[in-house]
mmCIF file of C-alpha atoms and ligand atoms in Angstrom:
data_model
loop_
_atom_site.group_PDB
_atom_site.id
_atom_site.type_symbol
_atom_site.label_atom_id
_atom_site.label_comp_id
_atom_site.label_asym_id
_atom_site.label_seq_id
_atom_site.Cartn_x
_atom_site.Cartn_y
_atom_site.Cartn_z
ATOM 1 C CA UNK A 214 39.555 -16.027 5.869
ATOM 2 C CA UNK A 215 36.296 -14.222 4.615
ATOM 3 C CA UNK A 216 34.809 -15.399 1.249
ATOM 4 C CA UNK A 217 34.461 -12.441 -0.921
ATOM 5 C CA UNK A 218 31.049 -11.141 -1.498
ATOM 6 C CA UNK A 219 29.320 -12.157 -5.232
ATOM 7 C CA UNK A 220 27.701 -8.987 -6.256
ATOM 8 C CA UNK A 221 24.442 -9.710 -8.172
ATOM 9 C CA UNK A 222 24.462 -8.255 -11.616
ATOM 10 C CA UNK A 223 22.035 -5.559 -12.009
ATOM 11 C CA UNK A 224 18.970 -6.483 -13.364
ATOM 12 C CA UNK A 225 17.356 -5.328 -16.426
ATOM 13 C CA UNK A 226 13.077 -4.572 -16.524
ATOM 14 C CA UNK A 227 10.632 -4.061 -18.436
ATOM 15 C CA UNK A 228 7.229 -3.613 -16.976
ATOM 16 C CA UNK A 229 4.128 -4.021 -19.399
ATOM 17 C CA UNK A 230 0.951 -2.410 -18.948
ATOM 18 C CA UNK A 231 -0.880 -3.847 -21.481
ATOM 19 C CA UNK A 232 -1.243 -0.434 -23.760
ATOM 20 C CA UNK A 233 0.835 0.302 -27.404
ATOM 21 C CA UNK A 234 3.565 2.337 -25.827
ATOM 22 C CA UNK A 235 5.283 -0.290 -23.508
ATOM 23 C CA UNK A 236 4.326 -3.276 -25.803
ATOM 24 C CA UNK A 237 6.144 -1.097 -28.578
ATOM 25 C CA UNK A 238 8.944 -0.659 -26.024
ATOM 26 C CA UNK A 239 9.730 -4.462 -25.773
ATOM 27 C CA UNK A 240 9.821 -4.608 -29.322
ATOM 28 C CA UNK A 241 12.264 -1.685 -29.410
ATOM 29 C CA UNK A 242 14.013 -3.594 -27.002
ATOM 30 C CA UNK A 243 14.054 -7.209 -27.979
ATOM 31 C CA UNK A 244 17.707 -8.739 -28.549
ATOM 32 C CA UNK A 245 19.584 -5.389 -27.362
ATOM 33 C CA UNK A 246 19.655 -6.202 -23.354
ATOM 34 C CA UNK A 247 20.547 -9.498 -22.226
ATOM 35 C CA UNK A 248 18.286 -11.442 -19.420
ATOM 36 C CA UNK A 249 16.131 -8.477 -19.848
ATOM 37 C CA UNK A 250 13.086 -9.278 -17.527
ATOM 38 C CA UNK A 251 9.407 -8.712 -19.028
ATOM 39 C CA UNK A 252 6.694 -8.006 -16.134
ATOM 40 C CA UNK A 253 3.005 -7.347 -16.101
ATOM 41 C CA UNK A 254 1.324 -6.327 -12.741
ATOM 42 C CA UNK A 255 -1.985 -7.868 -13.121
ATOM 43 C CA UNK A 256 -4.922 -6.178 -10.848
ATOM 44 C CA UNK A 257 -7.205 -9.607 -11.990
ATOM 45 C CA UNK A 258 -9.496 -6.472 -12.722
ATOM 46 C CA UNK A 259 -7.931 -6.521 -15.825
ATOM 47 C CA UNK A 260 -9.488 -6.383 -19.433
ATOM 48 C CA UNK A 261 -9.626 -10.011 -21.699
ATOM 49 C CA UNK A 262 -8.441 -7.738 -24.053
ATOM 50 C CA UNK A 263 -4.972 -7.030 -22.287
ATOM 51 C CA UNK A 264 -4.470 -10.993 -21.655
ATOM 52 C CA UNK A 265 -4.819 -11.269 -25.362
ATOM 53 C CA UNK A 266 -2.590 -9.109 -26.610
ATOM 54 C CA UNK A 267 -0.039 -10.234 -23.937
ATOM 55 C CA UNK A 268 -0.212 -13.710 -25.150
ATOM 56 C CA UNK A 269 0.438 -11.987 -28.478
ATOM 57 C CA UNK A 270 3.636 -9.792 -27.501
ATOM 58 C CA UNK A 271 5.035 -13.305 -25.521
ATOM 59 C CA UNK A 272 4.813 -15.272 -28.430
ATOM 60 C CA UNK A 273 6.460 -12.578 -30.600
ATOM 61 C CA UNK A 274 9.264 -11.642 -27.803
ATOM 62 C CA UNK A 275 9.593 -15.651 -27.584
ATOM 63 C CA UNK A 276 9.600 -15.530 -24.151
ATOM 64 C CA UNK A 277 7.758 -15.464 -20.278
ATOM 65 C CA UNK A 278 5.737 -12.562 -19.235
ATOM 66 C CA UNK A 279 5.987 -12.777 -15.582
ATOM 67 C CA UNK A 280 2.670 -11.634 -13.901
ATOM 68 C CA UNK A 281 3.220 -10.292 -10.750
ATOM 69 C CA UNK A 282 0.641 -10.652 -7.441
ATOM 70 C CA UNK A 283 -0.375 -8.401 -4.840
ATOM 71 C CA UNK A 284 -1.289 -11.118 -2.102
ATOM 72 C CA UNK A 285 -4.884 -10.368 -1.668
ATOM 73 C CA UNK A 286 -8.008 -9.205 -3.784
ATOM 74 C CA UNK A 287 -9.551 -6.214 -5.039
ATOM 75 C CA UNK A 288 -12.357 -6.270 -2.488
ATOM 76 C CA UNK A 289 -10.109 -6.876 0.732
ATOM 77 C CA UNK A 290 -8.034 -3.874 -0.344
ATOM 78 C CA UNK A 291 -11.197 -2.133 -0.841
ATOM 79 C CA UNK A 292 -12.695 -3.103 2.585
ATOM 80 C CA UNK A 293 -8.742 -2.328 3.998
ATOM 81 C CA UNK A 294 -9.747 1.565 2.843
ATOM 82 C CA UNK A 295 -12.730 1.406 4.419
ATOM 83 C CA UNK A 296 -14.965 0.800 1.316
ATOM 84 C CA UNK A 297 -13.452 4.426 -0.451
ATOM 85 C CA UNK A 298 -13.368 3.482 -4.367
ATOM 86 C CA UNK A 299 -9.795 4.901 -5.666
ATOM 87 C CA UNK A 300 -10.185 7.948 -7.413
ATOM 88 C CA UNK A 301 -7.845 10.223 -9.277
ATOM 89 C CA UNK A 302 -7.115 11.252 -5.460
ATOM 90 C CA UNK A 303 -7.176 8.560 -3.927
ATOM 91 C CA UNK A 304 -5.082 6.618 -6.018
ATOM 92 C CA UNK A 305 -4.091 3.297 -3.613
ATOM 93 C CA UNK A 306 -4.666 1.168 -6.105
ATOM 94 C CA UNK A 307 -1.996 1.838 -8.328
ATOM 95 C CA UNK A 308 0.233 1.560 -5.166
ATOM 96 C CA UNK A 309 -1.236 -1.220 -3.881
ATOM 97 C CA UNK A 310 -1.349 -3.058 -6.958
ATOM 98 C CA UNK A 311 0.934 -1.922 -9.221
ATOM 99 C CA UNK A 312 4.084 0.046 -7.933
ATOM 100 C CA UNK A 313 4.203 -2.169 -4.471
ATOM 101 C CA UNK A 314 4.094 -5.494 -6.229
ATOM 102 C CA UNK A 315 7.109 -3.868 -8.734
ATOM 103 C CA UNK A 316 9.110 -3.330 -5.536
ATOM 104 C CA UNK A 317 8.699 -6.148 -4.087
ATOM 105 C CA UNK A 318 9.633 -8.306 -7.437
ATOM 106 C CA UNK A 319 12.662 -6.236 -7.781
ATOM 107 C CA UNK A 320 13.844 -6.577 -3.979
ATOM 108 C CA UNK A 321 16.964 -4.794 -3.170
ATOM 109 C CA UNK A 322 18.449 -5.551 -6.297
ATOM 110 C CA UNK A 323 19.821 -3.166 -8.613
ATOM 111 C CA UNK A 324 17.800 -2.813 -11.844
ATOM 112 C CA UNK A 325 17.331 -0.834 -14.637
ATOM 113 C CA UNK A 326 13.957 -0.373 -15.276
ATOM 114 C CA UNK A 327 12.949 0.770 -18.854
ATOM 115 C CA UNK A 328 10.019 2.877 -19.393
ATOM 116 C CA UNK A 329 7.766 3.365 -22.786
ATOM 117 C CA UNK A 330 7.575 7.420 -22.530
ATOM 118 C CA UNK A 331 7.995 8.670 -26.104
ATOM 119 C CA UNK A 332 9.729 10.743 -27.632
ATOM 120 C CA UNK A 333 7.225 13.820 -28.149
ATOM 121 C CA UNK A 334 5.741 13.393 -24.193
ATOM 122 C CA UNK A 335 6.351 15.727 -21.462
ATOM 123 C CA UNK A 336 4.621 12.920 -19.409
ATOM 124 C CA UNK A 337 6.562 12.431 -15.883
ATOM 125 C CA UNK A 338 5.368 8.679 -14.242
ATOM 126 C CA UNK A 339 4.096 7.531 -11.278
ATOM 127 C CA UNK A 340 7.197 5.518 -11.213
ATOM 128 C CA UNK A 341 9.819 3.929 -8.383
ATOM 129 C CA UNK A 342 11.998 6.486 -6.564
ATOM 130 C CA UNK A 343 14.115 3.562 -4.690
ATOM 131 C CA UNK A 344 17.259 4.397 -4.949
ATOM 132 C CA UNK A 345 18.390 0.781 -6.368
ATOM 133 C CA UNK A 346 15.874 1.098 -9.278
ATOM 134 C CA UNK A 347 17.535 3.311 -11.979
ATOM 135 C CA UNK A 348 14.540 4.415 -14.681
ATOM 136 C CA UNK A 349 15.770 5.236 -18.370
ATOM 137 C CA UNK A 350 13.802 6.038 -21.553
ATOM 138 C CA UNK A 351 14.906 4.397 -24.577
ATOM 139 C CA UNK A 352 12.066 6.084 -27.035
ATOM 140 C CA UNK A 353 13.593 9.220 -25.372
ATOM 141 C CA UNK A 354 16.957 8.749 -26.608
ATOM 142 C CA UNK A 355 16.361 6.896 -29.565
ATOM 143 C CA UNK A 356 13.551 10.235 -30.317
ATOM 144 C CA UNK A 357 10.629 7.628 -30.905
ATOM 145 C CA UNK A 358 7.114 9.326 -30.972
ATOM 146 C CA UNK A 359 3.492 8.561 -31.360
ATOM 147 C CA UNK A 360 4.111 8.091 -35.307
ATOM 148 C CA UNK A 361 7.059 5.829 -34.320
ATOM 149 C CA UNK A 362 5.050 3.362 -31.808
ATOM 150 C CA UNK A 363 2.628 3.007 -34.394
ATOM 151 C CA UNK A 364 5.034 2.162 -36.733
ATOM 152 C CA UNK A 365 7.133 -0.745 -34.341
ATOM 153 C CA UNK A 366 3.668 -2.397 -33.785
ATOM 154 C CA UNK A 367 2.554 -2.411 -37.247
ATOM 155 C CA UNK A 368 5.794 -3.795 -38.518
ATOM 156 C CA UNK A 369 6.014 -6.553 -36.032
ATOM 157 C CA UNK A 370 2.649 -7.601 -36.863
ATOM 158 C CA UNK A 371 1.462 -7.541 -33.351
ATOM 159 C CA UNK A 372 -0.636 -4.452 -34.185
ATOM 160 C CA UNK A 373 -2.728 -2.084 -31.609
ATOM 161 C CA UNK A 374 -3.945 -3.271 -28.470
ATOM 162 C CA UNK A 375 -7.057 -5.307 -28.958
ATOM 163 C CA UNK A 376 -9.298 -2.530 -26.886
ATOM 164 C CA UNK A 377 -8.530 0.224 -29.543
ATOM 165 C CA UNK A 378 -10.760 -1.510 -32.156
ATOM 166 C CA UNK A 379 -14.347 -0.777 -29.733
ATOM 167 C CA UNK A 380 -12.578 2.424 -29.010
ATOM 168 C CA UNK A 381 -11.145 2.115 -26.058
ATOM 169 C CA UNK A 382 -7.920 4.664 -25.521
ATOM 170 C CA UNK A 383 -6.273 2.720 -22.326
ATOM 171 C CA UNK A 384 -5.222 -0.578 -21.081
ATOM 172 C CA UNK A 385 -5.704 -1.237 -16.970
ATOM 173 C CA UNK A 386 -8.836 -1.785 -14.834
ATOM 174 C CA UNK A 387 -11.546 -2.158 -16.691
ATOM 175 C CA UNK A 388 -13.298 -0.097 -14.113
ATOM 176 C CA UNK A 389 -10.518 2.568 -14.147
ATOM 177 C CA UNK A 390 -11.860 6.125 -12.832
ATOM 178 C CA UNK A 391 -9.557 7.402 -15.799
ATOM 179 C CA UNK A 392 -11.669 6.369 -18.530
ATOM 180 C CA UNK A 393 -13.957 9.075 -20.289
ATOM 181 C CA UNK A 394 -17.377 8.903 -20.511
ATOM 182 C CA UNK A 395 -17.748 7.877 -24.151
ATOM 183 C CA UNK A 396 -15.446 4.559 -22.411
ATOM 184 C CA UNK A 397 -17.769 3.399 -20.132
ATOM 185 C CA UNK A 398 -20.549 3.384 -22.701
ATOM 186 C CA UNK A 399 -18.115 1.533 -24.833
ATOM 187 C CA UNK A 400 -17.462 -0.697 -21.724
ATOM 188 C CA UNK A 401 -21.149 -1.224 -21.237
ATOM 189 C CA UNK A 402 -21.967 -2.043 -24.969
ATOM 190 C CA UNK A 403 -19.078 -4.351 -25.540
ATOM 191 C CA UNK A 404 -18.724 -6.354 -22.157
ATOM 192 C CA UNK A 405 -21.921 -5.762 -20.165
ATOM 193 C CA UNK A 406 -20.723 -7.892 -16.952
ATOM 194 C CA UNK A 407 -17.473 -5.814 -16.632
ATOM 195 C CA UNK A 408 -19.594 -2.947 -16.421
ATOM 196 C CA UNK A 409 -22.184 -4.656 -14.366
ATOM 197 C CA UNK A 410 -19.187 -5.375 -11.856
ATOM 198 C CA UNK A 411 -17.967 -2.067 -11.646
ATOM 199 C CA UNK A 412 -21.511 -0.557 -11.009
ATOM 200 C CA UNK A 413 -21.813 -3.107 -7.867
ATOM 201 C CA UNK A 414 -19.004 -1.058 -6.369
ATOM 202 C CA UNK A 415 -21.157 1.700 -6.451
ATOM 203 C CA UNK A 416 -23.532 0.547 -3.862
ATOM 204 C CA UNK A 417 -23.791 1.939 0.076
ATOM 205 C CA UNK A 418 -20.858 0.869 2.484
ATOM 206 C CA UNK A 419 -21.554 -1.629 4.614
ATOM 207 C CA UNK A 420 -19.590 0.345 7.119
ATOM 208 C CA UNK A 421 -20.705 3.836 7.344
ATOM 209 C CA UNK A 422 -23.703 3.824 4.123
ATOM 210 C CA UNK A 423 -21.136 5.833 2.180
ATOM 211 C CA UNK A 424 -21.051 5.523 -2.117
ATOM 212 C CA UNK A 425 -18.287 6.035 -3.738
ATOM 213 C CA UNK A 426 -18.497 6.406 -7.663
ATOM 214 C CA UNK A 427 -16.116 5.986 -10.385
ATOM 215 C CA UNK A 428 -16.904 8.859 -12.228
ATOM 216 C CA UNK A 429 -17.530 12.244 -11.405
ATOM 217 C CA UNK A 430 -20.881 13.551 -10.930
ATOM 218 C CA UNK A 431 -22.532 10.578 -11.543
ATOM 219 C CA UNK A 432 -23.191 7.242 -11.261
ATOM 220 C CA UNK A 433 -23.004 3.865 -13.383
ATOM 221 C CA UNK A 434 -26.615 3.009 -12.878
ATOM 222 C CA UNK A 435 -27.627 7.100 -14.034
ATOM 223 C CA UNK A 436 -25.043 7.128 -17.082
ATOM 224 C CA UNK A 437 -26.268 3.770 -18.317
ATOM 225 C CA UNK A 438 -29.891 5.819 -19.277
ATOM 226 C CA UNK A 439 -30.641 5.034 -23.179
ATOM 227 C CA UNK A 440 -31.178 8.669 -22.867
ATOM 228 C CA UNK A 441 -27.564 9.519 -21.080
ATOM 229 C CA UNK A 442 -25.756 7.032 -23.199
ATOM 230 C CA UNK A 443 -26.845 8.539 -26.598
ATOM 231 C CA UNK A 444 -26.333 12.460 -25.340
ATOM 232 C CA UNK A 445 -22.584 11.235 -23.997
ATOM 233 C CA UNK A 446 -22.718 9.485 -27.458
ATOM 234 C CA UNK A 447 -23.734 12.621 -29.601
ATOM 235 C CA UNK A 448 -20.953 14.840 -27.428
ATOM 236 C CA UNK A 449 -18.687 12.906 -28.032
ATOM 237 C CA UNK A 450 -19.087 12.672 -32.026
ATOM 238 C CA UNK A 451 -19.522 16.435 -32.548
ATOM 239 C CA UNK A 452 -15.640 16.919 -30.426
ATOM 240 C CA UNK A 453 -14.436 14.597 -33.224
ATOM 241 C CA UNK A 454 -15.805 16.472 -35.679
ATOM 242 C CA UNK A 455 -14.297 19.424 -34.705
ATOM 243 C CA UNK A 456 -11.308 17.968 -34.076
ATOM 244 C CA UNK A 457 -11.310 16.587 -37.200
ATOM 245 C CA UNK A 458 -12.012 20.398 -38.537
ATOM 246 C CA UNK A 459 -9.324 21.364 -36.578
ATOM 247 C CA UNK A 460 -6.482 18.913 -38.099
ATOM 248 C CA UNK A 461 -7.597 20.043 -41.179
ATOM 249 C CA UNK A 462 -6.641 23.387 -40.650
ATOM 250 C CA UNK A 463 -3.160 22.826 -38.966
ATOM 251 C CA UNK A 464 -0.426 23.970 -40.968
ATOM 252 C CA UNK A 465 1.050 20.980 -43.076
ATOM 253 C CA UNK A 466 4.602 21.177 -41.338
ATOM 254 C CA UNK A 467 2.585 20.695 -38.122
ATOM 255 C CA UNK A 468 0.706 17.331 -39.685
ATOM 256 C CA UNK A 469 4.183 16.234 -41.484
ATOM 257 C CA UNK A 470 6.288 16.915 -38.201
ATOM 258 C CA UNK A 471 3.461 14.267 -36.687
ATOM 259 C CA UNK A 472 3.289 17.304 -33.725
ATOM 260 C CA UNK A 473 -0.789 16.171 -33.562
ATOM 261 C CA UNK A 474 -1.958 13.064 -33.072
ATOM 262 C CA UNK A 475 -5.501 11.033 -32.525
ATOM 263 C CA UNK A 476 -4.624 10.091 -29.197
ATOM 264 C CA UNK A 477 -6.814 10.770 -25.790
ATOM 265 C CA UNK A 478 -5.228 13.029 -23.256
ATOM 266 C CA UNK A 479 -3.474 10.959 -21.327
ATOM 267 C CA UNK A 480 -3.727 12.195 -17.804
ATOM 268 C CA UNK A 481 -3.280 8.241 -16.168
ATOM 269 C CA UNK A 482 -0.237 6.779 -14.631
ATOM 270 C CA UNK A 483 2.638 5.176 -16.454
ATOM 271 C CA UNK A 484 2.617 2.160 -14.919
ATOM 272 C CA UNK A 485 -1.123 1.041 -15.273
ATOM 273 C CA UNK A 486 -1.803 2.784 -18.494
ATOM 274 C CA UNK A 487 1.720 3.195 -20.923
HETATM 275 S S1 SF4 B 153 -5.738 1.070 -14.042
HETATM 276 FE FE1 SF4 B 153 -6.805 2.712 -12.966
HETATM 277 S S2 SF4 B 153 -8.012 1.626 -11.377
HETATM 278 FE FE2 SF4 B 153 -6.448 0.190 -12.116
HETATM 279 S S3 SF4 B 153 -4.709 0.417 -10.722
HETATM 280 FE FE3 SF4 B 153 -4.360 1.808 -12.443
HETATM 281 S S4 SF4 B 153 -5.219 3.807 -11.825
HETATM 282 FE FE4 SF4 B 153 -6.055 2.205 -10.467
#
């Protein structure tokens, strides 16, 4: 006689990237989901910053964050796509370090994976499509928005991520082609040898003499110009001024509703940057 197949219970995720909105999300979450699984996919290209304030949220949640591994480096995967620095088309990083390593840590199991996307986003994610991995959206249905987040991580007392403070809109690589401008002079005046690092990626292929950069038009070595960093600097003041101008002269139901926000466009993907 056959022993009857144990079917695993489905498993319950919740993948951090280091940024307000997921961090939020495990707050939401803590106590409501039992053996709910806390992840972080770490690039080891990663900000201190993030490492900080996921020491913080483990602390709070009282338990593990497990930090997933993609088997190899930055660099090989790099020399595996023949020297081609990912780009906002060329995005194998994010699969390669980042969705992959989910995958793999979730197997064929079944899982639900929860996802931070608020209440007041139209954002879609780069997320799993496997059919065993079932996404849901808990500031969705619970109508949590920007106001909201702000409001979970204030009254936990584990506050915005560390990064905001210098400015900084978005967790993930510190050398993420994402970031604006204004960023990587942020990046440069705040931790020097990140942004060192990152500019050494800009240099000829050893392969076929090809540089890539990581932003457009550009390069590290031109935008780091006293001259460069202070007009990127003055640009960026005078768009807050305006947009500063601009709140002021949104209707009041607009401002009470908490329809605007101060928040960059967020144009990266959910599971490096939520
Ligand atoms: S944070 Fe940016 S560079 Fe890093 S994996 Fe995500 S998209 Fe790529």
């Amino acid at each position: 006689m056959s022993t009857p197949k144990t079917v695993k219970p489905t498993r319950h995720i919740l993948s951090l990237s280091g940024g307000k909105d997921s961090a939020a999300l495990a707050i939401h979450m803590r106590g409501k989901v039992e053996g709910m699984e806390y992840i972080f996919h770490d690039t080891y290209k990663e900000l201190p910053d993030t490492y900080e304030y996921l020491d913080r949220l483990e602390d709070y949640l009282g338990q593990k964050i497990v930090k997933t591994t993609y088997g190899t480096t930055f660099d090989d995967l790099l020399r595996q796509y023949g020297g081609m620095l990912p780009s906002n088309h060329r995005r194998w990083c994010t699969r390669m370090m980042k969705l992959k390593p989910f995958e793999d840590y979730i197997g064929a199991d079944a899982c639900i994976n929860y996802v931070g996307i608020r209440a007041d986003e139209a954002r879609v994610g780069y997320i799993s499509h496997k059919p065993n991995i079932q996404a849901v959206f808990p500031f969705r249905d619970d109508g949590i928005d920007y106001e909201g987040v702000q409001r979970i991580l204030q009254d936990s007392g584990i506050g915005m991520p560390p990064y905001t403070e210098w400015g900084r809109t978005r967790s993930g690589c510190f050398f993420c082609f994402y970031q604006q401008k204004i960023e990587w002079v942020r990046l440069k005046q705040r931790y020097p040898e990140l942004y060192e690092e990152a500019k050494a990626y800009e240099k000829p292929n050893r392969v076929n003499g090809n540089v890539f950069n990581w932003c457009q038009n550009e390069s590290l070595a031109e935008l780091e110009q006293p001259e460069r960093m202070a007009e990127i600097l003055e640009k960026w003041e005078l768009q807050q001024a305006r947009a500063v101008q601009n709140r002021k002269n949104l209707p009041l139901v607009t401002t009470l509703a908490g329809l605007e926000t101060n928040e960059a466009p967020s144009t990266g993907c959910l599971i490096c940057h939520l």
